XYZ file of C-alpha atoms in Angstrom:
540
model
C 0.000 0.000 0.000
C 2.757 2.393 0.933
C 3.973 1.678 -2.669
C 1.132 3.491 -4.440
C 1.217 6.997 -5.668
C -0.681 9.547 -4.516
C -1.730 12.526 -5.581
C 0.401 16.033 -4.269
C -3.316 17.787 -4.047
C -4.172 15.504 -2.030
C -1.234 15.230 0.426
C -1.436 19.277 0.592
C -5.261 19.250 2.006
C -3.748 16.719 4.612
C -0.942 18.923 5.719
C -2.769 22.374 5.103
C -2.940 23.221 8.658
C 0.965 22.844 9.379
C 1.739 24.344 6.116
C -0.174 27.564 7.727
C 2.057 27.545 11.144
C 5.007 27.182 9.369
C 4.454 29.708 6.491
C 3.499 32.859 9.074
C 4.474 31.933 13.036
C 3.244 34.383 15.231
C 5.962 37.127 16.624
C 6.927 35.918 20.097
C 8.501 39.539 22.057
C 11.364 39.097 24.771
C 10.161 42.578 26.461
C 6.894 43.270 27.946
C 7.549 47.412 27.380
C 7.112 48.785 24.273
C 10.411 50.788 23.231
C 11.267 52.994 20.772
C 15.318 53.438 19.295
C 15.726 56.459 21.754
C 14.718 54.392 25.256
C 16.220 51.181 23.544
C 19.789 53.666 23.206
C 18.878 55.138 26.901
C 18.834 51.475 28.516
C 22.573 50.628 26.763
C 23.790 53.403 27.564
C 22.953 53.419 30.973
C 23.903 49.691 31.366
C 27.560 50.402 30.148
C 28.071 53.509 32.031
C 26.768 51.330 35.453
C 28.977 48.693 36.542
C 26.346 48.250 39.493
C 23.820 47.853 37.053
C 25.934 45.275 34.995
C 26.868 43.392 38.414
C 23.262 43.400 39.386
C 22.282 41.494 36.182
C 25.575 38.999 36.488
C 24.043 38.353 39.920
C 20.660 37.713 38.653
C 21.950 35.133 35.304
C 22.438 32.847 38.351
C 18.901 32.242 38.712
C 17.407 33.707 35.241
C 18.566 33.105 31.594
C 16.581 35.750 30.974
C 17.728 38.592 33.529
C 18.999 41.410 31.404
C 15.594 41.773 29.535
C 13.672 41.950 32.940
C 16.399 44.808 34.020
C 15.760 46.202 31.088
C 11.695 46.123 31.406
C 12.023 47.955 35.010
C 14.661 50.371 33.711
C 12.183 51.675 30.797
C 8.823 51.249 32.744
C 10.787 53.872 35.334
C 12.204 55.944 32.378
C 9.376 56.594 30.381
C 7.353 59.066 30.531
C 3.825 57.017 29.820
C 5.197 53.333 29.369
C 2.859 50.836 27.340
C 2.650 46.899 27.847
C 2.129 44.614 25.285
C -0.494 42.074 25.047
C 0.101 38.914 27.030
C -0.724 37.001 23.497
C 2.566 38.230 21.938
C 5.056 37.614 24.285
C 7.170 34.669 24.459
C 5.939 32.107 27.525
C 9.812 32.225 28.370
C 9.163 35.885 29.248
C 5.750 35.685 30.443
C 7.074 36.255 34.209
C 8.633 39.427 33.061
C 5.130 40.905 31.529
C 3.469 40.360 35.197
C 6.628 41.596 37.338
C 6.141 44.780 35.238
C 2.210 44.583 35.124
C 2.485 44.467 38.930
C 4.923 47.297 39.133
C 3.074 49.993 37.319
C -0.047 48.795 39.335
C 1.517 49.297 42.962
C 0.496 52.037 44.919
C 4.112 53.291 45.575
C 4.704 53.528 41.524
C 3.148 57.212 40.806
C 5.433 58.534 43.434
C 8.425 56.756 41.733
C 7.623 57.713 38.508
C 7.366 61.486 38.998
C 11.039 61.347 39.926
C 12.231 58.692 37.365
C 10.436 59.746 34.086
C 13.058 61.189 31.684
C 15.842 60.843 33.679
C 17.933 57.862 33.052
C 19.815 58.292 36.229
C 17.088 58.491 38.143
C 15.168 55.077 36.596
C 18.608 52.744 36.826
C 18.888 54.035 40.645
C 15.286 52.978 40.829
C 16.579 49.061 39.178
C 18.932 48.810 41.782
C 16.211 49.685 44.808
C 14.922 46.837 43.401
C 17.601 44.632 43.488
C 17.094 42.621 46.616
C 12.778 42.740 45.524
C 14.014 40.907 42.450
C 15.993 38.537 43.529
C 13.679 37.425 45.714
C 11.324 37.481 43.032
C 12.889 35.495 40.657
C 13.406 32.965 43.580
C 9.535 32.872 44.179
C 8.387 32.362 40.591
C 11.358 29.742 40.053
C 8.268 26.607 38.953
C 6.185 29.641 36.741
C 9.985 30.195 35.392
C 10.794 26.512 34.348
C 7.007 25.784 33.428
C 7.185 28.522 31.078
C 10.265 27.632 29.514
C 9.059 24.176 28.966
C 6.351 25.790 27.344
C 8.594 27.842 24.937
C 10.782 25.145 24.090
C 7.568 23.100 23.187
C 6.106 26.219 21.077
C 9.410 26.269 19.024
C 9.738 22.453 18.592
C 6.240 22.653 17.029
C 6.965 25.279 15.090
C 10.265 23.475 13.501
C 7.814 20.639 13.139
C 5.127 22.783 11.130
C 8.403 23.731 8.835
C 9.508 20.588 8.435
C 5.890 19.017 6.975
C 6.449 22.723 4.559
C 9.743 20.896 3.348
C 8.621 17.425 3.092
C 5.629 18.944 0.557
C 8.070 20.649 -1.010
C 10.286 17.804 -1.862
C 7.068 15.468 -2.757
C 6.551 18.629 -5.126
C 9.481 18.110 -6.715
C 9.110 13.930 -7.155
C 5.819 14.344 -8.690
C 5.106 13.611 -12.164
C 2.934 15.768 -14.919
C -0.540 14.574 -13.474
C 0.384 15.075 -9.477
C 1.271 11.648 -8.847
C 3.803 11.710 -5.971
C 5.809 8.817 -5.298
C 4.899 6.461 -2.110
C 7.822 7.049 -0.034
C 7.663 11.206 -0.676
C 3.759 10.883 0.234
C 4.984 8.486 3.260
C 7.553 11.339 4.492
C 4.750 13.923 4.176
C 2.298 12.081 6.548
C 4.781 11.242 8.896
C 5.578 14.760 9.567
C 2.563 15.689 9.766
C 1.718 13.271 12.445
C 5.098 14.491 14.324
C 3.713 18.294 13.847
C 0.429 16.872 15.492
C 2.087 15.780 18.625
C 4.610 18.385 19.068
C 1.307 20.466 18.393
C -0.691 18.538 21.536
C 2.718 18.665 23.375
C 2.753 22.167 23.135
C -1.208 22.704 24.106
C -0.361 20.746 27.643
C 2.910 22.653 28.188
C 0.978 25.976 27.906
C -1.507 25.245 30.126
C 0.464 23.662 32.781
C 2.744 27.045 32.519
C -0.550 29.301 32.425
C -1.416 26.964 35.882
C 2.019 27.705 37.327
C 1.625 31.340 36.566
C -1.736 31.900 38.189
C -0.467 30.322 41.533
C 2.851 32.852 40.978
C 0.657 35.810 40.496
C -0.313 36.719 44.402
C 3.696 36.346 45.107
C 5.119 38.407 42.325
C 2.069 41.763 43.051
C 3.343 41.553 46.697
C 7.176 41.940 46.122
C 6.621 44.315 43.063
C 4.783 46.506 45.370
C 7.518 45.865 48.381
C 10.137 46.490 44.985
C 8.325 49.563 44.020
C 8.035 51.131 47.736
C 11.476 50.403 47.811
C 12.390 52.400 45.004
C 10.563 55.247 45.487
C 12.283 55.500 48.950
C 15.753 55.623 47.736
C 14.878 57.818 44.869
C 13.192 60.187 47.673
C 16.202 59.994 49.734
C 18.511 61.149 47.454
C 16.488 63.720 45.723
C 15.880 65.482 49.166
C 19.569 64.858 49.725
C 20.553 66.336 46.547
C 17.955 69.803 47.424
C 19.693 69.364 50.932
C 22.721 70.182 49.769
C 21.419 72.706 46.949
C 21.593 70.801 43.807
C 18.641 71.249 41.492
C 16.880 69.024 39.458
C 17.969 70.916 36.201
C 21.558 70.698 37.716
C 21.601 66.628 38.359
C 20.170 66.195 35.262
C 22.468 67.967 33.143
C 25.603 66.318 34.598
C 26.836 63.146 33.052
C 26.478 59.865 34.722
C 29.490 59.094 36.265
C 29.635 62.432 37.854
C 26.171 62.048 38.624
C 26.770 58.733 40.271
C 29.673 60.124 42.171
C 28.479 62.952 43.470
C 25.400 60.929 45.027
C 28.087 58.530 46.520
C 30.302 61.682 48.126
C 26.382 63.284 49.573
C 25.419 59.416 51.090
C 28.806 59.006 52.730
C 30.486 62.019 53.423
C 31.333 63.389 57.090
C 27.986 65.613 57.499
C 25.778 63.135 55.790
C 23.770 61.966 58.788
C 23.135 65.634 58.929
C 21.252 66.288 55.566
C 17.966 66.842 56.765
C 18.908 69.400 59.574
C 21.188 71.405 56.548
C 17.758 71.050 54.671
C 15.396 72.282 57.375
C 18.306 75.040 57.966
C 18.304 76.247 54.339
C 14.451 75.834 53.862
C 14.096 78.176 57.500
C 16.284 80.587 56.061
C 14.579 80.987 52.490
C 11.256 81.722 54.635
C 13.067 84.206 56.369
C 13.601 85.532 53.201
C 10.272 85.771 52.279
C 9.257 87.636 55.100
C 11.224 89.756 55.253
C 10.201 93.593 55.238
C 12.292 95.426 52.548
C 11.632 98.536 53.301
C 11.729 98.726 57.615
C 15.001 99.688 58.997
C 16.682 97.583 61.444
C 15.410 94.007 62.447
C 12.105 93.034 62.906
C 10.740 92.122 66.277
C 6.998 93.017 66.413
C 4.035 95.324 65.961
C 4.321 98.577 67.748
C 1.415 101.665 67.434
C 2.679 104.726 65.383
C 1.809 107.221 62.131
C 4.567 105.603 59.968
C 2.876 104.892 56.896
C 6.183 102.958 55.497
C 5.760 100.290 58.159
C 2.016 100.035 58.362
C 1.246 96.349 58.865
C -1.425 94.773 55.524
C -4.260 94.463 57.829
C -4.373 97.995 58.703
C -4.353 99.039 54.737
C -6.602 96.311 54.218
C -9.482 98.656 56.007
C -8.791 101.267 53.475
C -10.479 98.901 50.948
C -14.010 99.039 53.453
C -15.631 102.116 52.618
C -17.297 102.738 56.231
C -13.639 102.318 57.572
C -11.655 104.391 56.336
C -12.867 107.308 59.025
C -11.558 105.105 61.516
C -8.405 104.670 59.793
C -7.659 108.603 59.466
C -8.477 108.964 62.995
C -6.264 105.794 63.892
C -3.658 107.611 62.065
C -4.072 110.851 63.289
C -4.070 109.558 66.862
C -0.881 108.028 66.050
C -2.784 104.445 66.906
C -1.911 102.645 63.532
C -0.110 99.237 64.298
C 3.436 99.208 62.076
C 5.997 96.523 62.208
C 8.811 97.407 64.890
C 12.405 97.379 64.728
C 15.336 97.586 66.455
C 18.337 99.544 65.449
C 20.243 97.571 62.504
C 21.656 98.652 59.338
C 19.255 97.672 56.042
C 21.107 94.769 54.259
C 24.514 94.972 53.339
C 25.608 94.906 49.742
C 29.450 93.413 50.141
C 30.748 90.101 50.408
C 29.026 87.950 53.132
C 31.605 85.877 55.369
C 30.977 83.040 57.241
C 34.071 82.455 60.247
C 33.439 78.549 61.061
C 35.076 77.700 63.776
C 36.206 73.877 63.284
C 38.513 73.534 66.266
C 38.320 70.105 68.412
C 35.357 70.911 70.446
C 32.770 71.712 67.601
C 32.726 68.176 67.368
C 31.582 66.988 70.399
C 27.589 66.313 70.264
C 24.736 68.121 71.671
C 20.991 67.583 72.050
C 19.649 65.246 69.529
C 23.220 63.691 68.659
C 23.743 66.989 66.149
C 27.365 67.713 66.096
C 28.509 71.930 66.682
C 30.170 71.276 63.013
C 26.733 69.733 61.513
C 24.848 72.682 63.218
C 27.581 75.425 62.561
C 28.226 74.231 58.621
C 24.450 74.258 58.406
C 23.986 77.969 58.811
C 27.160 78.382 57.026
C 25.122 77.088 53.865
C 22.144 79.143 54.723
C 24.433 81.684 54.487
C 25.649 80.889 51.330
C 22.013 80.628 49.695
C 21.176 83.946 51.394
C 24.276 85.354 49.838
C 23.456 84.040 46.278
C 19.858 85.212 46.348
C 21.214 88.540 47.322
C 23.912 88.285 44.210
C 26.770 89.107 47.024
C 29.722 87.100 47.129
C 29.884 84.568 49.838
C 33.301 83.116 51.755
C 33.599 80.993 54.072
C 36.681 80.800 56.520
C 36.968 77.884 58.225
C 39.426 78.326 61.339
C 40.883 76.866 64.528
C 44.084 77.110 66.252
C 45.910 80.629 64.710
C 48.179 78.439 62.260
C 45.246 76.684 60.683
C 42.590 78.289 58.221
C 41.200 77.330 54.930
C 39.451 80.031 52.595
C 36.901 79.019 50.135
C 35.457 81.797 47.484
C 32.090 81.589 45.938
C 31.334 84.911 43.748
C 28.024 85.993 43.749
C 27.937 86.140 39.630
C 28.279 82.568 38.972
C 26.945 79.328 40.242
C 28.421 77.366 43.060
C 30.030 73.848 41.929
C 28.760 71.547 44.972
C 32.163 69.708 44.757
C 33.345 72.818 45.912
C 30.374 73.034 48.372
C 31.019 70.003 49.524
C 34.743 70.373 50.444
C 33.888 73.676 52.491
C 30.865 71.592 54.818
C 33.158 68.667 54.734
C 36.912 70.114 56.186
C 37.133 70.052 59.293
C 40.929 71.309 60.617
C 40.898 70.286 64.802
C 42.819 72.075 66.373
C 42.645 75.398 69.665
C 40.553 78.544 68.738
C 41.936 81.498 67.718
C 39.894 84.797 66.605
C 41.891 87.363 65.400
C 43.151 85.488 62.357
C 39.843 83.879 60.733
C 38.298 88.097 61.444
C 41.472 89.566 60.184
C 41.515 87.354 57.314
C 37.348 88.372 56.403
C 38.105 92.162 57.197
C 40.751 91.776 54.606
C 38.777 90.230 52.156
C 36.539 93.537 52.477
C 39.175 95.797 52.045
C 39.969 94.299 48.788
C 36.574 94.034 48.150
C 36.389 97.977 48.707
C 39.270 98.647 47.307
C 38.680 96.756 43.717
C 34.522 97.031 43.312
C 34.051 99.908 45.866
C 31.610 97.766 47.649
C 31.231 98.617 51.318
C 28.908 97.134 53.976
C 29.738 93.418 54.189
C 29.081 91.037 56.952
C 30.739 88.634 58.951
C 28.980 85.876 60.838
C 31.179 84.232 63.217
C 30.287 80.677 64.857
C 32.145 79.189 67.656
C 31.516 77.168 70.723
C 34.174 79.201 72.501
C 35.893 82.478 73.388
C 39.621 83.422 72.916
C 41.972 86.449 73.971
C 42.349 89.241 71.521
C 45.294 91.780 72.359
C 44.604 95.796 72.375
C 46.791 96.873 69.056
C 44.689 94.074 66.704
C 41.642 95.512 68.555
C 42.510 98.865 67.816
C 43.215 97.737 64.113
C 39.882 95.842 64.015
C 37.600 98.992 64.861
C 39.610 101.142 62.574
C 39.002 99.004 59.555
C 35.818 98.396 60.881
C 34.603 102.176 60.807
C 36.217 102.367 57.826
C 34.626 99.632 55.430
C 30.990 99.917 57.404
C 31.065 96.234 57.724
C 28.936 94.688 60.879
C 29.953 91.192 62.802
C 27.070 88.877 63.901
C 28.121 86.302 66.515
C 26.995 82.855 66.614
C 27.537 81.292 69.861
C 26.739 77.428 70.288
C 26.971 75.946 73.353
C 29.088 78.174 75.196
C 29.252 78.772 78.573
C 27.456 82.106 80.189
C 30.814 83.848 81.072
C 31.708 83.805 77.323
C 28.757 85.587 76.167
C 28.141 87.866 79.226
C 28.889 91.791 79.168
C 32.037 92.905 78.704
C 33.100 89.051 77.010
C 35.196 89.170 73.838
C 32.239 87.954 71.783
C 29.638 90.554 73.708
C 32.244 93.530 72.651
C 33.297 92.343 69.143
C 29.884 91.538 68.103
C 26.916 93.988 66.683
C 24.403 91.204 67.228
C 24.806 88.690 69.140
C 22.938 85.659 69.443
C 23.143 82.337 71.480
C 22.328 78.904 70.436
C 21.334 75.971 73.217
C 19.654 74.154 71.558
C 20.955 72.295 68.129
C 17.942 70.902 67.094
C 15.957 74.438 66.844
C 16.831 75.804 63.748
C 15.005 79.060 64.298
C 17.302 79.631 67.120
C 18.848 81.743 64.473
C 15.706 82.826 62.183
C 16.027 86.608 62.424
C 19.845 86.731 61.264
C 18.586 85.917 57.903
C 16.193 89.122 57.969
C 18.453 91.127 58.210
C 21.695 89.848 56.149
């Protein structure tokens, strides 16, 4: 029987169906985001520029073939700015895993908040991968049986596929036995139907393989939504964290994203582990209480502001008071308010408006500013904290800052920030971070900023600085360099605020060194209170 012809029409109704899964197999995707060239380019170039990022995946090939494409899936569901899954029906089974871990990221609750901060910025999304890191791993070890099941179930899908192909070339090669009326030789015809019986049962092979994978996945489901949503909270903590450490320390967002990666990476490295950075969030609160003080602060009262007084002073008239002009039936009561002299107006005590020269911070970083006080806050974490303040207010003001940092009188360290340029935080950083140890010695970290005026003066004609010193202690100064101080003093119009942290009484009583070198005066007890110092920024 297998000897007799038959006809090629015949034996291509039989294998129709396998001739259609061979001629157009469906397109199986190893991604679950849709990506474009640009976000394809942004993931490589991300992944060579991070060797954490490349260690992480090395790390994760132990327990996933597939690894770099799920890295790859977080990194762009992070990065852009409205990722798009595809449809569960086009992905590869092998990567089916990676479609839900994604799925179940976008869907946490955490995600939104991660997003906001990730979305454009490459930096940003890989630092939100490796958040995930220890999430994944323990991910990948969770859906290990959904993993293999689904593999199976590729493997089978492909081995049916080469089957389909195969009953394709069979037909083709009866084709080419047959004679001018379609007769097809009995061992070409024979070759035919035996593929097409092995396409069958790769076929049915392939049917039980997916559904034992679509059973495995459905039990993995519940495990992988609960660590994506621990993975995503995760993330958008450590993104959190260093964006508030980054506006701690004054970088903007424009200013991050504009550096390249490496520095980028660095620079994050230098704010998590440098000297002051258990300190971040008091330099924060310090800078953010200063920029308030800023914004409420009267421009045109004299002196410092310390409350409401009665008076006729229309320039220092407090808003409620004009507010009454805008009631009709009260503005008799204001004219006779104001002729009484009954008006409330902001009061002030005797200081000079706001300087216009340089504005110079004296921090004293001798062995004792780094002993602790309330709250475990260092004097140097406190003192370098208004020292920044100082900075900002300097910059907002376009003056130039400097700070002086000071101890014993053979050690000081100078660091220049002009007001007409931005401040590199490298440079930022190494004035919070230096820290010399040492005795205390006054006359050459003041001599040194009174200098600095006179050149100041001297080159730009620019007169009324201030200098801010900050010290937990008191020193000697002799008569002739006191003499010299309050001539240079008169001369340049300069005034001296003193900081004093944690100092004893005697060093801040009447008649102290600090009490008779200082215009204002001010005394800190407690380091946690960072409006312990709130009205020096009104009125530098």
């Amino acid at each position: 029987m297998d000897d007799e012809p038959e006809r090629l029409d015949a034996l291509t109704r039989q294998a129709g169906r396998w001739l259609a899964l061979s001629a157009a197999p469906a397109e199986r995707h190893t991604t679950a985001v849709v990506a474009g060239p640009y976000d394809r380019v942004a993931w490589r170039d991300v992944y060579a520029r991070s060797a954490a990022l490349r260690e992480l995946s090395a790390q994760l090939l132990t327990r996933h073939a597939h690894a770099p494409d799920l890295l790859a899936d977080v990194f762009l569901c992070a990065y852009q700015a409205a990722p798009r899954l595809r449809e569960r029906a086009v992905m590869a089974p092998s990567h089916l895993v990676h479609h839900q871990v994604v799925t179940a990221l976008t869907q946490s609750p955490d995600f939104a908040a991660l997003h906001r901060e990730t979305a454009g910025d490459a930096y940003a999304a890989a630092m939100a991968v490796l958040a995930q890191a220890s999430a994944l791993r323990g991910l990948l070890e969770r859906s290990r049986e959904a993993r293999e099941r689904t593999g199976r179930a590729d493997r089978a899908r492909q081995e049916a596929e080469a089957a389909a192909t195969a009953v394709g070339e069979a037909l083709r090669q009866a084709a080419e036995e047959a004679d001018a009326q379609g007769e097809v030789p009995a061992p070409a015809a024979a070759a035919v139907r035996r593929a097409a019986e092995a396409a069958r049962e790769a076929e049915e092979s392939a049917r039980l393989e997916d559904g034992a994978a679509a059973q495995a996945m459905a039990a993995a489901v519940p495990g992988i939504r609960s660590a994506a949503r621990n993975a995503a909270s995760a993330a958008a903590e450590a993104v959190r964290q260093e964006a508030a450490l980054m506006r701690a320390w004054g970088v903007d967002a424009g200013e991050t994203e504009r550096m390249p990666f490496e520095e980028r990476a660095r620079l994050a490295e230098r704010l998590r582990s440098g000297r002051l950075a258990r300190w971040a969030e008091l330099i924060g609160r310090f800078r953010q209480m200063a920029a308030g003080e800023r914004a409420r602060k009267v421009e045109h009262a004299t002196g410092e502001l310390v409350g409401v007084t009665l008076g006729d002073d229309l320039s220092r008239v407090i808003p409620s008071e004009l507010a009454v002009l805008g009631v009709p039936e009260l503005r008799a009561v204001f004219a006779a308010r104001y002729a009484a002299g009954e008006l409330m107006l902001y009061d002030s005590r005797g200081e000079q408006g706001t300087g216009k020269g340089a504005v110079i911070a004296c921090v004293d970083t001798s062995h004792s500013m780094y002993a602790e006080g309330p709250g475990g806050i260092t004097r140097e974490a406190w003192s370098k904290a208004c020292a920044l303040a100082l900075l900002d207010q300097a910059r907002h003001a376009g003056r130039d800052f400097v700070g002086i940092l000071f101890s014993a009188a053979d050690k000081l360290q100078v660091f220049r920030f002009p007001g007409d340029r931005p401040a590199p935080v490298t440079d930022v950083l190494d004035f919070a971070e230096t820290f010399l140890g040492g005795g205390t010695d006054f006359q050459r970290p003041l001599g040194t900023a009174a200098k600095i005026l006179e050149e100041e003066f001297d080159s730009a004609s620019r007169a009324r600085g201030d200098i801010v010193l900050i010290t937990d202690d008191a020193c000697e100064v002799s008569e002739n360099w006191t003499r010299l101080w309050n001539e240079i003093k008169r001369r340049l119009d300069f005034r001296l605020f003193g900081v004093a942290i944690a100092t004893p009484d005697t060093a801040t009583a009447s008649g102290s060194v600090l009490e008779t070198l200082c215009d204002n005066l001010r005394t800190v007890d407690d380091l946690t209170d960072v409006h312990t110092t709130a009205d020096l920024f009104r009125v530098i």
